[in-house]
Amino acid sequence: RVDRRQRQMCIRDRYAVVAAILIIAIFSGIYTIDKFSNQKSNLLSNNNFSSLLCQTDSYEIKQITLPDGTILHANRNSRILYIGQEYNLSKREIWIEDGEAFFEVAKNPEKPFIIHSGDMQTIVKGTSFNIKAYKGIRKNEVSVRSGKVEVICGDKKIGTLVANQQITYDTQTGEYNESSGNWQDAAAWMQNRLVLKQADVDELKLRLKQIYGIDVVITGGILNQNHFNASYPRDAQIGNVLQNISEVYDVKYKFENPQRVIIYK
């Protein structure tokens, strides 16, 4: 009986060891899959690997010259990262975590310049272009001033752009559209000009905050289905902009205080 009991205990112990090994293996596999599937997010969130290249608030535009001579102009409300130890070794990589930037990339065919913005990658060797990738706006956009730009989403190349061409990518549906467009409109923020091209209501509110410093409250979702197309000179007053919106879309507006306006029906 003792021998039988000991044999049963040994069998149970063996099963326990095997089960433990399987559990460790399963969790190791899950960790590995998770590690690689989230490689980018881990890379950006781990301060040991990534560096904050630039962060701007609602009222600030910054210009930065990178080690390779590339000039980066960061719009307001932007957060841009890179891996300082690896930048300009075999390639040059930038992550736009949130916001918008205009790049004047120093030419170096041996070291491609890669910008990650959400699901998109923009790859160049020497050119100038604008990338819009605000988290609060569902459409990311690449607009080219000069040179040639390759845009990739996942493993698929979705376009090759030259001067005055752009790609707009819907971050919710995955749909994209390539079109012609004046690069100066895309980069109008660099001159503090308000330009709206098929902008949704979230972009309208963002741009008015950036340029005029006002918060816009739109009641009842009355403009949610609209897209806005307009271009204003640098010295345009906020009253003129709001008046145009009220006339075109049959709405009213009032200032609750100098920094807050209500749009209503």
PDB file of C-alpha atoms in Angstrom:
ATOM      1  CA  ARG A   1       0.000   0.000   0.000  1.00  0.00           C
ATOM      2  CA  VAL A   2       2.817   2.343   0.867  1.00  0.00           C
ATOM      3  CA  ASP A   3       4.496   1.690  -2.464  1.00  0.00           C
ATOM      4  CA  ARG A   4       1.229   2.195  -4.290  1.00  0.00           C
ATOM      5  CA  ARG A   5       0.573   5.452  -2.439  1.00  0.00           C
ATOM      6  CA  GLN A   6       4.112   6.646  -3.210  1.00  0.00           C
ATOM      7  CA  ARG A   7       3.687   5.777  -6.879  1.00  0.00           C
ATOM      8  CA  GLN A   8       0.428   7.744  -6.979  1.00  0.00           C
ATOM      9  CA  MET A   9       2.123  10.716  -5.317  1.00  0.00           C
ATOM     10  CA  CYS A  10       4.994  10.549  -7.821  1.00  0.00           C
ATOM     11  CA  ILE A  11       2.514  10.460 -10.712  1.00  0.00           C
ATOM     12  CA  ARG A  12       0.654  13.471  -9.270  1.00  0.00           C
ATOM     13  CA  ASP A  13       3.957  15.309  -8.802  1.00  0.00           C
ATOM     14  CA  ARG A  14       4.928  14.587 -12.403  1.00  0.00           C
ATOM     15  CA  TYR A  15       1.577  15.895 -13.672  1.00  0.00           C
ATOM     16  CA  ALA A  16       2.034  18.992 -11.515  1.00  0.00           C
ATOM     17  CA  VAL A  17       5.484  19.621 -12.985  1.00  0.00           C
ATOM     18  CA  VAL A  18       4.221  19.096 -16.547  1.00  0.00           C
ATOM     19  CA  ALA A  19       1.266  21.410 -15.887  1.00  0.00           C
ATOM     20  CA  ALA A  20       3.572  24.059 -14.472  1.00  0.00           C
ATOM     21  CA  ILE A  21       5.842  23.807 -17.501  1.00  0.00           C
ATOM     22  CA  LEU A  22       2.859  24.119 -19.850  1.00  0.00           C
ATOM     23  CA  ILE A  23       1.546  27.158 -17.981  1.00  0.00           C
ATOM     24  CA  ILE A  24       4.954  28.825 -18.143  1.00  0.00           C
ATOM     25  CA  ALA A  25       5.233  28.024 -21.841  1.00  0.00           C
ATOM     26  CA  ILE A  26       1.763  29.375 -22.579  1.00  0.00           C
ATOM     27  CA  PHE A  27       2.360  32.614 -20.722  1.00  0.00           C
ATOM     28  CA  SER A  28       5.804  32.936 -22.300  1.00  0.00           C
ATOM     29  CA  GLY A  29       4.181  32.548 -25.719  1.00  0.00           C
ATOM     30  CA  ILE A  30       1.537  35.129 -24.881  1.00  0.00           C
ATOM     31  CA  TYR A  31       4.216  37.486 -23.627  1.00  0.00           C
ATOM     32  CA  THR A  32       6.262  37.010 -26.798  1.00  0.00           C
ATOM     33  CA  ILE A  33       3.274  37.615 -29.069  1.00  0.00           C
ATOM     34  CA  ASP A  34       2.229  40.629 -27.041  1.00  0.00           C
ATOM     35  CA  LYS A  35       5.789  41.901 -27.013  1.00  0.00           C
ATOM     36  CA  PHE A  36       6.127  41.851 -30.767  1.00  0.00           C
ATOM     37  CA  SER A  37       2.596  42.999 -31.541  1.00  0.00           C
ATOM     38  CA  ASN A  38       3.093  45.989 -29.268  1.00  0.00           C
ATOM     39  CA  GLN A  39       6.735  46.575 -30.124  1.00  0.00           C
ATOM     40  CA  LYS A  40       6.126  50.097 -31.289  1.00  0.00           C
ATOM     41  CA  SER A  41       4.078  51.183 -28.287  1.00  0.00           C
ATOM     42  CA  ASN A  42       6.548  49.571 -25.869  1.00  0.00           C
ATOM     43  CA  LEU A  43       9.394  51.243 -27.667  1.00  0.00           C
ATOM     44  CA  LEU A  44       7.823  54.646 -27.359  1.00  0.00           C
ATOM     45  CA  SER A  45       6.692  54.300 -23.762  1.00  0.00           C
ATOM     46  CA  ASN A  46      10.008  52.971 -22.448  1.00  0.00           C
ATOM     47  CA  ASN A  47      12.226  55.935 -21.649  1.00  0.00           C
ATOM     48  CA  ASN A  48      15.286  53.692 -21.830  1.00  0.00           C
ATOM     49  CA  PHE A  49      14.816  53.401 -25.580  1.00  0.00           C
ATOM     50  CA  SER A  50      12.880  56.434 -26.788  1.00  0.00           C
ATOM     51  CA  SER A  51      13.403  60.129 -26.281  1.00  0.00           C
ATOM     52  CA  LEU A  52      10.950  62.989 -26.394  1.00  0.00           C
ATOM     53  CA  LEU A  53      12.131  64.942 -29.389  1.00  0.00           C
ATOM     54  CA  CYS A  54       9.513  67.662 -29.195  1.00  0.00           C
ATOM     55  CA  GLN A  55       6.304  68.552 -27.381  1.00  0.00           C
ATOM     56  CA  THR A  56       4.261  71.703 -27.937  1.00  0.00           C
ATOM     57  CA  ASP A  57       1.236  73.154 -26.199  1.00  0.00           C
ATOM     58  CA  SER A  58      -1.834  74.838 -27.691  1.00  0.00           C
ATOM     59  CA  TYR A  59      -0.015  78.105 -28.384  1.00  0.00           C
ATOM     60  CA  GLU A  60       3.461  77.001 -29.414  1.00  0.00           C
ATOM     61  CA  ILE A  61       5.181  76.179 -32.712  1.00  0.00           C
ATOM     62  CA  LYS A  62       8.737  74.832 -32.578  1.00  0.00           C
ATOM     63  CA  GLN A  63      11.554  74.431 -35.082  1.00  0.00           C
ATOM     64  CA  ILE A  64      14.213  71.792 -34.438  1.00  0.00           C
ATOM     65  CA  THR A  65      17.332  70.895 -36.406  1.00  0.00           C
ATOM     66  CA  LEU A  66      18.109  67.177 -36.121  1.00  0.00           C
ATOM     67  CA  PRO A  67      21.668  65.749 -36.042  1.00  0.00           C
ATOM     68  CA  ASP A  68      21.603  64.912 -39.762  1.00  0.00           C
ATOM     69  CA  GLY A  69      20.592  68.463 -40.718  1.00  0.00           C
ATOM     70  CA  THR A  70      16.883  67.716 -41.183  1.00  0.00           C
ATOM     71  CA  ILE A  71      14.660  70.601 -40.076  1.00  0.00           C
ATOM     72  CA  LEU A  72      11.433  69.773 -38.258  1.00  0.00           C
ATOM     73  CA  HIS A  73       8.633  72.302 -37.685  1.00  0.00           C
ATOM     74  CA  ALA A  74       6.174  71.078 -35.033  1.00  0.00           C
ATOM     75  CA  ASN A  75       2.676  72.526 -34.916  1.00  0.00           C
ATOM     76  CA  ARG A  76       0.786  73.214 -31.719  1.00  0.00           C
ATOM     77  CA  ASN A  77      -0.507  70.264 -29.659  1.00  0.00           C
ATOM     78  CA  SER A  78       2.192  67.957 -31.017  1.00  0.00           C
ATOM     79  CA  ARG A  79       4.240  65.202 -29.378  1.00  0.00           C
ATOM     80  CA  ILE A  80       7.093  63.733 -31.422  1.00  0.00           C
ATOM     81  CA  LEU A  81       9.507  60.961 -30.394  1.00  0.00           C
ATOM     82  CA  TYR A  82      12.630  59.269 -31.683  1.00  0.00           C
ATOM     83  CA  ILE A  83      15.267  56.767 -30.531  1.00  0.00           C
ATOM     84  CA  GLY A  84      18.198  59.025 -29.894  1.00  0.00           C
ATOM     85  CA  GLN A  85      20.826  56.265 -29.744  1.00  0.00           C
ATOM     86  CA  GLU A  86      19.811  54.831 -33.127  1.00  0.00           C
ATOM     87  CA  TYR A  87      18.860  57.933 -35.094  1.00  0.00           C
ATOM     88  CA  ASN A  88      21.067  58.446 -38.169  1.00  0.00           C
ATOM     89  CA  LEU A  89      22.976  55.175 -37.803  1.00  0.00           C
ATOM     90  CA  SER A  90      21.509  53.033 -40.593  1.00  0.00           C
ATOM     91  CA  LYS A  91      18.217  54.951 -40.885  1.00  0.00           C
ATOM     92  CA  ARG A  92      16.413  57.956 -39.452  1.00  0.00           C
ATOM     93  CA  GLU A  93      13.119  57.254 -37.663  1.00  0.00           C
ATOM     94  CA  ILE A  94      10.601  59.632 -36.086  1.00  0.00           C
ATOM     95  CA  TRP A  95       7.275  58.875 -34.372  1.00  0.00           C
ATOM     96  CA  ILE A  96       4.472  61.450 -34.418  1.00  0.00           C
ATOM     97  CA  GLU A  97       2.566  60.238 -31.384  1.00  0.00           C
ATOM     98  CA  ASP A  98       0.094  63.092 -31.718  1.00  0.00           C
ATOM     99  CA  GLY A  99      -0.011  66.300 -33.745  1.00  0.00           C
ATOM    100  CA  GLU A 100       1.403  67.705 -36.957  1.00  0.00           C
ATOM    101  CA  ALA A 101       4.817  68.505 -38.387  1.00  0.00           C
ATOM    102  CA  PHE A 102       6.494  69.818 -41.510  1.00  0.00           C
ATOM    103  CA  PHE A 103       9.792  68.190 -42.472  1.00  0.00           C
ATOM    104  CA  GLU A 104      12.666  69.457 -44.593  1.00  0.00           C
ATOM    105  CA  VAL A 105      14.643  66.245 -44.834  1.00  0.00           C
ATOM    106  CA  ALA A 106      18.395  66.334 -45.438  1.00  0.00           C
ATOM    107  CA  LYS A 107      19.227  64.166 -48.454  1.00  0.00           C
ATOM    108  CA  ASN A 108      20.956  60.883 -47.698  1.00  0.00           C
ATOM    109  CA  PRO A 109      20.060  57.972 -50.022  1.00  0.00           C
ATOM    110  CA  GLU A 110      21.923  55.560 -47.747  1.00  0.00           C
ATOM    111  CA  LYS A 111      19.810  56.376 -44.695  1.00  0.00           C
ATOM    112  CA  PRO A 112      16.065  56.506 -45.389  1.00  0.00           C
ATOM    113  CA  PHE A 113      13.969  58.887 -43.296  1.00  0.00           C
ATOM    114  CA  ILE A 114      10.890  57.151 -41.844  1.00  0.00           C
ATOM    115  CA  ILE A 115       8.010  58.836 -40.024  1.00  0.00           C
ATOM    116  CA  HIS A 116       5.524  56.684 -38.121  1.00  0.00           C
ATOM    117  CA  SER A 117       2.100  58.271 -37.651  1.00  0.00           C
ATOM    118  CA  GLY A 118      -0.527  55.860 -36.390  1.00  0.00           C
ATOM    119  CA  ASP A 119      -0.837  52.981 -38.866  1.00  0.00           C
ATOM    120  CA  MET A 120       1.047  54.860 -41.572  1.00  0.00           C
ATOM    121  CA  GLN A 121       4.727  55.045 -42.412  1.00  0.00           C
ATOM    122  CA  THR A 122       6.099  57.782 -44.643  1.00  0.00           C
ATOM    123  CA  ILE A 123       9.459  56.957 -46.214  1.00  0.00           C
ATOM    124  CA  VAL A 124      11.724  59.472 -47.947  1.00  0.00           C
ATOM    125  CA  LYS A 125      15.399  60.056 -48.692  1.00  0.00           C
ATOM    126  CA  GLY A 126      15.375  63.807 -49.064  1.00  0.00           C
ATOM    127  CA  THR A 127      12.315  65.977 -49.554  1.00  0.00           C
ATOM    128  CA  SER A 128       9.890  68.315 -47.781  1.00  0.00           C
ATOM    129  CA  PHE A 129       6.346  67.505 -46.736  1.00  0.00           C
ATOM    130  CA  ASN A 130       3.664  67.942 -44.072  1.00  0.00           C
ATOM    131  CA  ILE A 131       2.117  65.183 -41.925  1.00  0.00           C
ATOM    132  CA  LYS A 132      -1.088  65.681 -39.969  1.00  0.00           C
ATOM    133  CA  ALA A 133      -1.759  62.988 -37.357  1.00  0.00           C
ATOM    134  CA  TYR A 134      -3.831  64.374 -34.498  1.00  0.00           C
ATOM    135  CA  LYS A 135      -5.449  61.697 -32.330  1.00  0.00           C
ATOM    136  CA  GLY A 136      -8.608  63.794 -32.012  1.00  0.00           C
ATOM    137  CA  ILE A 137      -9.110  63.856 -35.796  1.00  0.00           C
ATOM    138  CA  ARG A 138      -9.958  60.629 -37.588  1.00  0.00           C
ATOM    139  CA  LYS A 139      -8.038  61.471 -40.762  1.00  0.00           C
ATOM    140  CA  ASN A 140      -4.261  61.453 -41.099  1.00  0.00           C
ATOM    141  CA  GLU A 141      -2.747  63.251 -44.062  1.00  0.00           C
ATOM    142  CA  VAL A 142       0.570  63.451 -45.914  1.00  0.00           C
ATOM    143  CA  SER A 143       1.111  66.438 -48.245  1.00  0.00           C
ATOM    144  CA  VAL A 144       4.264  66.912 -50.319  1.00  0.00           C
ATOM    145  CA  ARG A 145       6.052  70.154 -51.187  1.00  0.00           C
ATOM    146  CA  SER A 146       9.055  68.703 -53.027  1.00  0.00           C
ATOM    147  CA  GLY A 147      10.718  65.404 -53.866  1.00  0.00           C
ATOM    148  CA  LYS A 148       9.089  61.981 -53.679  1.00  0.00           C
ATOM    149  CA  VAL A 149       7.379  60.324 -50.712  1.00  0.00           C
ATOM    150  CA  GLU A 150       6.307  56.710 -50.270  1.00  0.00           C
ATOM    151  CA  VAL A 151       3.392  56.017 -47.931  1.00  0.00           C
ATOM    152  CA  ILE A 152       2.865  52.577 -46.401  1.00  0.00           C
ATOM    153  CA  CYS A 153       0.043  51.283 -44.221  1.00  0.00           C
ATOM    154  CA  GLY A 154       0.818  47.986 -42.532  1.00  0.00           C
ATOM    155  CA  ASP A 155       2.535  45.904 -45.218  1.00  0.00           C
ATOM    156  CA  LYS A 156       0.831  47.689 -48.103  1.00  0.00           C
ATOM    157  CA  LYS A 157       2.127  50.626 -50.090  1.00  0.00           C
ATOM    158  CA  ILE A 158      -0.829  52.955 -50.542  1.00  0.00           C
ATOM    159  CA  GLY A 159       0.819  55.663 -52.601  1.00  0.00           C
ATOM    160  CA  THR A 160       3.881  57.394 -54.002  1.00  0.00           C
ATOM    161  CA  LEU A 161       3.535  61.169 -53.883  1.00  0.00           C
ATOM    162  CA  VAL A 162       5.325  64.045 -55.590  1.00  0.00           C
ATOM    163  CA  ALA A 163       4.921  67.806 -55.244  1.00  0.00           C
ATOM    164  CA  ASN A 164       1.368  69.020 -54.545  1.00  0.00           C
ATOM    165  CA  GLN A 165      -0.003  65.532 -54.048  1.00  0.00           C
ATOM    166  CA  GLN A 166      -1.433  64.168 -50.833  1.00  0.00           C
ATOM    167  CA  ILE A 167      -2.904  61.055 -49.221  1.00  0.00           C
ATOM    168  CA  THR A 168      -5.701  61.214 -46.689  1.00  0.00           C
ATOM    169  CA  TYR A 169      -6.139  58.114 -44.517  1.00  0.00           C
ATOM    170  CA  ASP A 170      -9.231  57.437 -42.403  1.00  0.00           C
ATOM    171  CA  THR A 171      -7.974  55.995 -39.108  1.00  0.00           C
ATOM    172  CA  GLN A 172     -11.352  54.418 -38.317  1.00  0.00           C
ATOM    173  CA  THR A 173     -12.263  52.751 -41.605  1.00  0.00           C
ATOM    174  CA  GLY A 174      -8.798  52.218 -43.080  1.00  0.00           C
ATOM    175  CA  GLU A 175      -9.903  53.865 -46.326  1.00  0.00           C
ATOM    176  CA  TYR A 176      -7.539  56.255 -48.087  1.00  0.00           C
ATOM    177  CA  ASN A 177      -7.637  58.709 -50.939  1.00  0.00           C
ATOM    178  CA  GLU A 178      -4.874  60.183 -53.071  1.00  0.00           C
ATOM    179  CA  SER A 179      -5.481  63.621 -54.554  1.00  0.00           C
ATOM    180  CA  SER A 180      -3.896  66.815 -55.796  1.00  0.00           C
ATOM    181  CA  GLY A 181      -3.607  69.668 -53.337  1.00  0.00           C
ATOM    182  CA  ASN A 182      -1.586  72.804 -52.782  1.00  0.00           C
ATOM    183  CA  TRP A 183       1.039  71.960 -50.162  1.00  0.00           C
ATOM    184  CA  GLN A 184       0.811  75.545 -48.875  1.00  0.00           C
ATOM    185  CA  ASP A 185      -2.747  74.865 -47.737  1.00  0.00           C
ATOM    186  CA  ALA A 186      -1.616  71.821 -45.761  1.00  0.00           C
ATOM    187  CA  ALA A 187       1.193  73.819 -44.152  1.00  0.00           C
ATOM    188  CA  ALA A 188      -0.819  77.020 -43.660  1.00  0.00           C
ATOM    189  CA  TRP A 189      -0.411  76.614 -39.888  1.00  0.00           C
ATOM    190  CA  MET A 190       3.246  77.609 -40.281  1.00  0.00           C
ATOM    191  CA  GLN A 191       2.029  81.088 -41.290  1.00  0.00           C
ATOM    192  CA  ASN A 192      -0.761  81.079 -38.699  1.00  0.00           C
ATOM    193  CA  ARG A 193      -3.393  80.943 -41.447  1.00  0.00           C
ATOM    194  CA  LEU A 194      -6.698  79.123 -41.127  1.00  0.00           C
ATOM    195  CA  VAL A 195      -7.241  76.725 -44.018  1.00  0.00           C
ATOM    196  CA  LEU A 196      -9.878  74.002 -43.900  1.00  0.00           C
ATOM    197  CA  LYS A 197     -10.026  71.251 -46.517  1.00  0.00           C
ATOM    198  CA  GLN A 198     -12.790  68.702 -46.012  1.00  0.00           C
ATOM    199  CA  ALA A 199     -12.318  69.281 -42.282  1.00  0.00           C
ATOM    200  CA  ASP A 200     -14.739  67.664 -39.863  1.00  0.00           C
ATOM    201  CA  VAL A 201     -16.111  69.431 -36.808  1.00  0.00           C
ATOM    202  CA  ASP A 202     -13.288  68.172 -34.581  1.00  0.00           C
ATOM    203  CA  GLU A 203     -10.666  69.683 -36.867  1.00  0.00           C
ATOM    204  CA  LEU A 204     -12.640  72.927 -37.059  1.00  0.00           C
ATOM    205  CA  LYS A 205     -12.584  73.211 -33.265  1.00  0.00           C
ATOM    206  CA  LEU A 206      -8.893  72.282 -33.107  1.00  0.00           C
ATOM    207  CA  ARG A 207      -7.857  74.883 -35.701  1.00  0.00           C
ATOM    208  CA  LEU A 208      -9.874  77.677 -34.093  1.00  0.00           C
ATOM    209  CA  LYS A 209      -8.258  76.842 -30.762  1.00  0.00           C
ATOM    210  CA  GLN A 210      -4.773  76.821 -32.271  1.00  0.00           C
ATOM    211  CA  ILE A 211      -5.050  80.032 -34.259  1.00  0.00           C
ATOM    212  CA  TYR A 212      -7.427  82.156 -32.193  1.00  0.00           C
ATOM    213  CA  GLY A 213      -7.078  80.618 -28.734  1.00  0.00           C
ATOM    214  CA  ILE A 214     -10.799  80.012 -28.271  1.00  0.00           C
ATOM    215  CA  ASP A 215     -12.737  76.948 -27.200  1.00  0.00           C
ATOM    216  CA  VAL A 216     -15.698  76.173 -29.447  1.00  0.00           C
ATOM    217  CA  VAL A 217     -18.784  74.431 -28.073  1.00  0.00           C
ATOM    218  CA  ILE A 218     -21.278  73.203 -30.674  1.00  0.00           C
ATOM    219  CA  THR A 219     -24.644  72.285 -29.198  1.00  0.00           C
ATOM    220  CA  GLY A 220     -26.738  69.301 -30.174  1.00  0.00           C
ATOM    221  CA  GLY A 221     -24.253  67.927 -32.723  1.00  0.00           C
ATOM    222  CA  ILE A 222     -25.679  70.332 -35.280  1.00  0.00           C
ATOM    223  CA  LEU A 223     -22.530  70.394 -37.456  1.00  0.00           C
ATOM    224  CA  ASN A 224     -21.392  66.795 -36.997  1.00  0.00           C
ATOM    225  CA  GLN A 225     -22.322  65.760 -40.544  1.00  0.00           C
ATOM    226  CA  ASN A 226     -20.689  68.745 -42.239  1.00  0.00           C
ATOM    227  CA  HIS A 227     -17.268  69.166 -43.814  1.00  0.00           C
ATOM    228  CA  PHE A 228     -15.665  72.576 -43.930  1.00  0.00           C
ATOM    229  CA  ASN A 229     -13.757  74.100 -46.825  1.00  0.00           C
ATOM    230  CA  ALA A 230     -12.415  77.604 -46.401  1.00  0.00           C
ATOM    231  CA  SER A 231      -9.224  79.630 -46.617  1.00  0.00           C
ATOM    232  CA  TYR A 232      -8.570  82.852 -44.702  1.00  0.00           C
ATOM    233  CA  PRO A 233      -5.693  85.349 -44.817  1.00  0.00           C
ATOM    234  CA  ARG A 234      -3.331  85.595 -41.896  1.00  0.00           C
ATOM    235  CA  ASP A 235      -4.989  88.723 -40.516  1.00  0.00           C
ATOM    236  CA  ALA A 236      -8.555  87.327 -40.629  1.00  0.00           C
ATOM    237  CA  GLN A 237     -10.502  88.076 -37.462  1.00  0.00           C
ATOM    238  CA  ILE A 238     -12.335  85.355 -35.543  1.00  0.00           C
ATOM    239  CA  GLY A 239     -15.586  87.313 -35.875  1.00  0.00           C
ATOM    240  CA  ASN A 240     -15.365  87.088 -39.670  1.00  0.00           C
ATOM    241  CA  VAL A 241     -14.736  83.339 -39.510  1.00  0.00           C
ATOM    242  CA  LEU A 242     -17.686  82.719 -37.186  1.00  0.00           C
ATOM    243  CA  GLN A 243     -19.944  84.936 -39.273  1.00  0.00           C
ATOM    244  CA  ASN A 244     -19.085  82.938 -42.398  1.00  0.00           C
ATOM    245  CA  ILE A 245     -19.843  79.676 -40.596  1.00  0.00           C
ATOM    246  CA  SER A 246     -23.182  80.993 -39.361  1.00  0.00           C
ATOM    247  CA  GLU A 247     -24.230  82.147 -42.839  1.00  0.00           C
ATOM    248  CA  VAL A 248     -23.133  79.030 -44.728  1.00  0.00           C
ATOM    249  CA  TYR A 249     -24.479  76.485 -42.246  1.00  0.00           C
ATOM    250  CA  ASP A 250     -27.482  78.439 -40.935  1.00  0.00           C
ATOM    251  CA  VAL A 251     -26.369  78.514 -37.295  1.00  0.00           C
ATOM    252  CA  LYS A 252     -25.861  81.183 -34.657  1.00  0.00           C
ATOM    253  CA  TYR A 253     -22.993  81.921 -32.313  1.00  0.00           C
ATOM    254  CA  LYS A 254     -22.306  83.879 -29.154  1.00  0.00           C
ATOM    255  CA  PHE A 255     -19.248  84.498 -27.001  1.00  0.00           C
ATOM    256  CA  GLU A 256     -19.695  83.161 -23.504  1.00  0.00           C
ATOM    257  CA  ASN A 257     -16.404  84.880 -22.652  1.00  0.00           C
ATOM    258  CA  PRO A 258     -13.397  86.052 -24.732  1.00  0.00           C
ATOM    259  CA  GLN A 259     -11.997  82.485 -24.861  1.00  0.00           C
ATOM    260  CA  ARG A 260     -15.205  80.503 -25.350  1.00  0.00           C
ATOM    261  CA  VAL A 261     -17.819  80.628 -28.102  1.00  0.00           C
ATOM    262  CA  ILE A 262     -21.093  78.721 -28.370  1.00  0.00           C
ATOM    263  CA  ILE A 263     -22.475  77.693 -31.782  1.00  0.00           C
ATOM    264  CA  TYR A 264     -26.156  76.823 -31.703  1.00  0.00           C
ATOM    265  CA  LYS A 265     -29.240  76.574 -33.875  1.00  0.00           C
TER     266      LYS A 265
END
